[in-house]
PDB file of C-alpha atoms in Angstrom:
ATOM      1  CA  UNK A 107      -6.354  20.289-110.545  1.00 67.00           C
ATOM      2  CA  UNK A 108      -7.660  23.798-111.137  1.00 79.00           C
ATOM      3  CA  UNK A 109      -5.565  26.810-112.001  1.00 85.00           C
ATOM      4  CA  UNK A 110      -6.401  28.555-108.727  1.00 90.00           C
ATOM      5  CA  UNK A 111      -5.368  25.521-106.715  1.00 89.00           C
ATOM      6  CA  UNK A 112      -2.079  25.236-108.601  1.00 89.00           C
ATOM      7  CA  UNK A 113      -1.369  28.950-108.180  1.00 91.00           C
ATOM      8  CA  UNK A 114      -2.193  28.829-104.466  1.00 93.00           C
ATOM      9  CA  UNK A 115       0.018  25.787-103.941  1.00 93.00           C
ATOM     10  CA  UNK A 116       2.858  27.347-105.887  1.00 94.00           C
ATOM     11  CA  UNK A 117       2.546  30.563-103.871  1.00 95.00           C
ATOM     12  CA  UNK A 118       2.779  28.550-100.656  1.00 96.00           C
ATOM     13  CA  UNK A 119       5.768  26.598-101.995  1.00 96.00           C
ATOM     14  CA  UNK A 120       7.554  29.838-102.971  1.00 96.00           C
ATOM     15  CA  UNK A 121       6.860  31.341 -99.544  1.00 97.00           C
ATOM     16  CA  UNK A 122       8.139  28.220 -97.791  1.00 96.00           C
ATOM     17  CA  UNK A 123      11.244  28.066 -99.967  1.00 96.00           C
ATOM     18  CA  UNK A 124      11.982  31.763 -99.395  1.00 96.00           C
ATOM     19  CA  UNK A 125      11.450  31.341 -95.661  1.00 95.00           C
ATOM     20  CA  UNK A 126      13.710  28.302 -95.558  1.00 94.00           C
ATOM     21  CA  UNK A 127      16.447  30.182 -97.406  1.00 94.00           C
ATOM     22  CA  UNK A 128      16.123  33.030 -94.899  1.00 93.00           C
ATOM     23  CA  UNK A 129      16.382  30.601 -91.986  1.00 91.00           C
ATOM     24  CA  UNK A 130      19.284  28.790 -93.600  1.00 89.00           C
ATOM     25  CA  UNK A 131      21.300  31.940 -94.114  1.00 89.00           C
ATOM     26  CA  UNK A 132      20.324  34.530 -91.513  1.00 92.00           C
ATOM     27  CA  UNK A 133      18.865  32.540 -88.639  1.00 89.00           C
ATOM     28  CA  UNK A 134      21.540  29.828 -88.676  1.00 87.00           C
ATOM     29  CA  UNK A 135      24.209  32.534 -88.512  1.00 88.00           C
ATOM     30  CA  UNK A 136      22.417  34.119 -85.551  1.00 89.00           C
ATOM     31  CA  UNK A 137      22.078  30.708 -83.898  1.00 87.00           C
ATOM     32  CA  UNK A 138      25.791  30.154 -84.366  1.00 86.00           C
ATOM     33  CA  UNK A 139      26.538  33.467 -82.646  1.00 87.00           C
ATOM     34  CA  UNK A 140      24.145  32.698 -79.788  1.00 85.00           C
ATOM     35  CA  UNK A 141      25.702  29.289 -79.213  1.00 84.00           C
ATOM     36  CA  UNK A 142      29.220  30.682 -78.976  1.00 85.00           C
ATOM     37  CA  UNK A 143      29.123  31.325 -75.235  1.00 81.00           C
ATOM     38  CA  UNK A 144      26.481  28.763 -74.257  1.00 83.00           C
ATOM     39  CA  UNK A 145      26.787  25.377 -72.600  1.00 81.00           C
ATOM     40  CA  UNK A 146      26.347  23.811 -76.055  1.00 79.00           C
ATOM     41  CA  UNK A 147      29.351  25.627 -77.546  1.00 82.00           C
ATOM     42  CA  UNK A 148      31.351  22.400 -77.777  1.00 87.00           C
ATOM     43  CA  UNK A 149      28.568  20.826 -79.891  1.00 88.00           C
ATOM     44  CA  UNK A 150      27.979  23.904 -82.020  1.00 87.00           C
ATOM     45  CA  UNK A 151      29.308  22.546 -85.328  1.00 90.00           C
ATOM     46  CA  UNK A 152      27.306  19.289 -85.384  1.00 93.00           C
ATOM     47  CA  UNK A 153      24.132  21.074 -84.281  1.00 92.00           C
ATOM     48  CA  UNK A 154      24.463  23.735 -86.988  1.00 92.00           C
ATOM     49  CA  UNK A 155      25.321  21.106 -89.605  1.00 94.00           C
ATOM     50  CA  UNK A 156      22.227  19.093 -88.666  1.00 95.00           C
ATOM     51  CA  UNK A 157      20.045  22.213 -88.845  1.00 93.00           C
ATOM     52  CA  UNK A 158      21.394  23.230 -92.268  1.00 94.00           C
ATOM     53  CA  UNK A 159      21.034  19.700 -93.659  1.00 95.00           C
ATOM     54  CA  UNK A 160      17.524  19.437 -92.220  1.00 95.00           C
ATOM     55  CA  UNK A 161      16.503  22.641 -93.948  1.00 95.00           C
ATOM     56  CA  UNK A 162      18.087  21.348 -97.172  1.00 96.00           C
ATOM     57  CA  UNK A 163      15.996  18.183 -96.963  1.00 97.00           C
ATOM     58  CA  UNK A 164      12.848  20.298 -96.555  1.00 96.00           C
ATOM     59  CA  UNK A 165      13.876  22.389 -99.568  1.00 97.00           C
ATOM     60  CA  UNK A 166      14.356  19.206-101.575  1.00 97.00           C
ATOM     61  CA  UNK A 167      10.806  18.137-100.762  1.00 97.00           C
ATOM     62  CA  UNK A 168       9.479  21.558-101.786  1.00 97.00           C
ATOM     63  CA  UNK A 169      11.238  21.441-105.159  1.00 96.00           C
ATOM     64  CA  UNK A 170       9.998  17.901-105.833  1.00 95.00           C
ATOM     65  CA  UNK A 171       6.427  18.850-104.928  1.00 95.00           C
ATOM     66  CA  UNK A 172       6.723  21.781-107.342  1.00 95.00           C
ATOM     67  CA  UNK A 173       7.790  19.363-110.092  1.00 94.00           C
ATOM     68  CA  UNK A 174       4.947  16.965-109.281  1.00 92.00           C
ATOM     69  CA  UNK A 175       2.422  19.826-109.362  1.00 92.00           C
ATOM     70  CA  UNK A 176       3.803  20.798-112.770  1.00 91.00           C
ATOM     71  CA  UNK A 177       3.302  17.220-113.948  1.00 90.00           C
ATOM     72  CA  UNK A 178      -0.260  17.231-112.593  1.00 88.00           C
ATOM     73  CA  UNK A 179      -0.993  20.490-114.384  1.00 87.00           C
ATOM     74  CA  UNK A 180       0.329  19.063-117.657  1.00 86.00           C
ATOM     75  CA  UNK A 181      -1.641  15.874-117.158  1.00 83.00           C
ATOM     76  CA  UNK A 182       1.340  13.512-117.187  1.00 82.00           C
ATOM     77  CA  UNK A 183       1.720  12.720-113.488  1.00 80.00           C
ATOM     78  CA  UNK A 184       0.729   9.111-114.185  1.00 79.00           C
ATOM     79  CA  UNK A 185       4.029   8.375-115.872  1.00 79.00           C
ATOM     80  CA  UNK A 186       7.353   6.875-114.933  1.00 81.00           C
ATOM     81  CA  UNK A 187       8.869  10.358-114.594  1.00 84.00           C
ATOM     82  CA  UNK A 188       6.852  11.006-111.438  1.00 87.00           C
ATOM     83  CA  UNK A 189       8.550   8.147-109.626  1.00 90.00           C
ATOM     84  CA  UNK A 190      11.901   9.951-109.633  1.00 93.00           C
ATOM     85  CA  UNK A 191      10.450  12.849-107.644  1.00 94.00           C
ATOM     86  CA  UNK A 192       8.526  10.577-105.297  1.00 94.00           C
ATOM     87  CA  UNK A 193      11.700   8.576-104.583  1.00 95.00           C
ATOM     88  CA  UNK A 194      13.579  11.784-103.819  1.00 96.00           C
ATOM     89  CA  UNK A 195      10.792  12.895-101.446  1.00 96.00           C
ATOM     90  CA  UNK A 196      10.934   9.553 -99.627  1.00 97.00           C
ATOM     91  CA  UNK A 197      14.718   9.832 -99.344  1.00 97.00           C
ATOM     92  CA  UNK A 198      14.472  13.400 -98.072  1.00 97.00           C
ATOM     93  CA  UNK A 199      12.007  12.394 -95.345  1.00 97.00           C
ATOM     94  CA  UNK A 200      14.193   9.457 -94.295  1.00 97.00           C
ATOM     95  CA  UNK A 201      17.209  11.787 -94.198  1.00 97.00           C
ATOM     96  CA  UNK A 202      15.236  14.321 -92.142  1.00 97.00           C
ATOM     97  CA  UNK A 203      14.215  11.579 -89.721  1.00 97.00           C
ATOM     98  CA  UNK A 204      17.830  10.523 -89.298  1.00 97.00           C
ATOM     99  CA  UNK A 205      18.895  14.145 -88.824  1.00 97.00           C
ATOM    100  CA  UNK A 206      16.337  14.715 -86.061  1.00 97.00           C
ATOM    101  CA  UNK A 207      17.501  11.521 -84.393  1.00 96.00           C
ATOM    102  CA  UNK A 208      21.130  12.647 -84.750  1.00 96.00           C
ATOM    103  CA  UNK A 209      20.218  15.973 -83.146  1.00 95.00           C
ATOM    104  CA  UNK A 210      18.811  14.057 -80.187  1.00 94.00           C
ATOM    105  CA  UNK A 211      22.008  12.032 -79.944  1.00 93.00           C
ATOM    106  CA  UNK A 212      24.150  15.181 -80.070  1.00 92.00           C
ATOM    107  CA  UNK A 213      22.068  16.892 -77.387  1.00 91.00           C
ATOM    108  CA  UNK A 214      21.704  13.859 -75.098  1.00 89.00           C
ATOM    109  CA  UNK A 215      25.034  13.818 -73.214  1.00 86.00           C
ATOM    110  CA  UNK A 216      25.347  16.029 -70.161  1.00 81.00           C
ATOM    111  CA  UNK A 217      22.878  18.247 -68.379  1.00 81.00           C
ATOM    112  CA  UNK A 218      22.639  21.019 -70.998  1.00 80.00           C
ATOM    113  CA  UNK A 219      19.361  19.729 -72.431  1.00 84.00           C
ATOM    114  CA  UNK A 220      16.534  18.163 -70.466  1.00 87.00           C
ATOM    115  CA  UNK A 221      15.937  14.439 -71.091  1.00 87.00           C
ATOM    116  CA  UNK A 222      12.356  15.228 -72.088  1.00 91.00           C
ATOM    117  CA  UNK A 223      13.587  17.312 -75.010  1.00 92.00           C
ATOM    118  CA  UNK A 224      15.766  14.443 -76.206  1.00 92.00           C
ATOM    119  CA  UNK A 225      12.800  12.081 -75.884  1.00 94.00           C
ATOM    120  CA  UNK A 226      10.649  14.554 -77.788  1.00 95.00           C
ATOM    121  CA  UNK A 227      13.223  14.633 -80.593  1.00 95.00           C
ATOM    122  CA  UNK A 228      13.051  10.838 -80.726  1.00 95.00           C
ATOM    123  CA  UNK A 229       9.292  11.065 -81.156  1.00 96.00           C
ATOM    124  CA  UNK A 230       9.629  13.699 -83.864  1.00 96.00           C
ATOM    125  CA  UNK A 231      12.165  11.483 -85.630  1.00 96.00           C
ATOM    126  CA  UNK A 232       9.697   8.617 -85.556  1.00 97.00           C
ATOM    127  CA  UNK A 233       6.889  10.862 -86.841  1.00 97.00           C
ATOM    128  CA  UNK A 234       9.009  12.100 -89.752  1.00 96.00           C
ATOM    129  CA  UNK A 235       9.903   8.500 -90.589  1.00 97.00           C
ATOM    130  CA  UNK A 236       6.178   7.686 -90.543  1.00 97.00           C
ATOM    131  CA  UNK A 237       5.649  10.417 -93.143  1.00 96.00           C
ATOM    132  CA  UNK A 238       8.288   8.725 -95.315  1.00 96.00           C
ATOM    133  CA  UNK A 239       6.373   5.464 -94.988  1.00 96.00           C
ATOM    134  CA  UNK A 240       3.103   7.202 -95.886  1.00 96.00           C
ATOM    135  CA  UNK A 241       4.720   8.653 -99.011  1.00 94.00           C
ATOM    136  CA  UNK A 242       5.962   5.133 -99.819  1.00 95.00           C
ATOM    137  CA  UNK A 243       2.357   3.873 -99.636  1.00 95.00           C
ATOM    138  CA  UNK A 244       1.282   6.751-101.877  1.00 91.00           C
ATOM    139  CA  UNK A 245       4.049   5.737-104.281  1.00 91.00           C
ATOM    140  CA  UNK A 246       2.517   2.267-104.445  1.00 91.00           C
ATOM    141  CA  UNK A 247      -0.843   3.863-105.266  1.00 89.00           C
ATOM    142  CA  UNK A 248       0.860   5.900-107.995  1.00 85.00           C
ATOM    143  CA  UNK A 249       2.371   2.700-109.349  1.00 86.00           C
ATOM    144  CA  UNK A 250      -1.064   1.088-109.550  1.00 88.00           C
ATOM    145  CA  UNK A 251      -2.497   4.181-111.241  1.00 84.00           C
ATOM    146  CA  UNK A 252       0.309   4.201-113.812  1.00 82.00           C
ATOM    147  CA  UNK A 253      -0.258   0.509-114.523  1.00 84.00           C
ATOM    148  CA  UNK A 254      -3.990   1.102-114.989  1.00 86.00           C
ATOM    149  CA  UNK A 255      -3.314   4.095-117.210  1.00 79.00           C
ATOM    150  CA  UNK A 256      -1.017   1.999-119.415  1.00 79.00           C
ATOM    151  CA  UNK A 257      -3.616  -0.783-119.545  1.00 85.00           C
ATOM    152  CA  UNK A 258      -6.368   1.711-120.448  1.00 85.00           C
ATOM    153  CA  UNK A 259      -4.210   3.150-123.234  1.00 82.00           C
ATOM    154  CA  UNK A 260      -3.548  -0.359-124.565  1.00 86.00           C
ATOM    155  CA  UNK A 261      -7.243  -1.238-124.491  1.00 90.00           C
ATOM    156  CA  UNK A 262      -8.138   2.043-126.191  1.00 89.00           C
ATOM    157  CA  UNK A 263      -5.612   1.330-128.946  1.00 86.00           C
ATOM    158  CA  UNK A 264      -7.109  -2.135-129.455  1.00 85.00           C
ATOM    159  CA  UNK A 265     -10.593  -0.659-129.602  1.00 84.00           C
ATOM    160  CA  UNK A 266      -9.441   1.914-132.145  1.00 83.00           C
ATOM    161  CA  UNK A 267      -8.082  -0.918-134.333  1.00 83.00           C
ATOM    162  CA  UNK A 268     -11.386  -2.776-134.143  1.00 81.00           C
ATOM    163  CA  UNK A 269     -13.390   0.295-135.089  1.00 74.00           C
TER     164      UNK A 269
END
């Protein structure tokens, strides 16, 4: 991975992390104020909790991607250390999927939110879960690459002994 690509990706990650922190602090507070007199006022706490936890799961993914990019830049992404970050990313996507589903459950009762919105949240939950499954498949590819890297290192060591 080239230096420009790494710098561009890191700039995007910093911008996303800064934006998520802004949303988590300022926008959630404004949302809380707006919900105070609305028809969803009785569900205000669970909705805000789900939003904050959802943003935290996105931030977790951003930090893990930063760490994986650092490993790529150093040339040691094909190691057992990468699996820790990939597992955390998978867990964060599963948590985000459950949070979107929980938001749908919280919004479903009553007439405050249209049924189509609740159905849409169910679809989004399924899509986020699909991303977790895709990352799981990519983890399996990483596992195969690590195994091949170890095998190549072993074969190279044997060849060095022969020579």
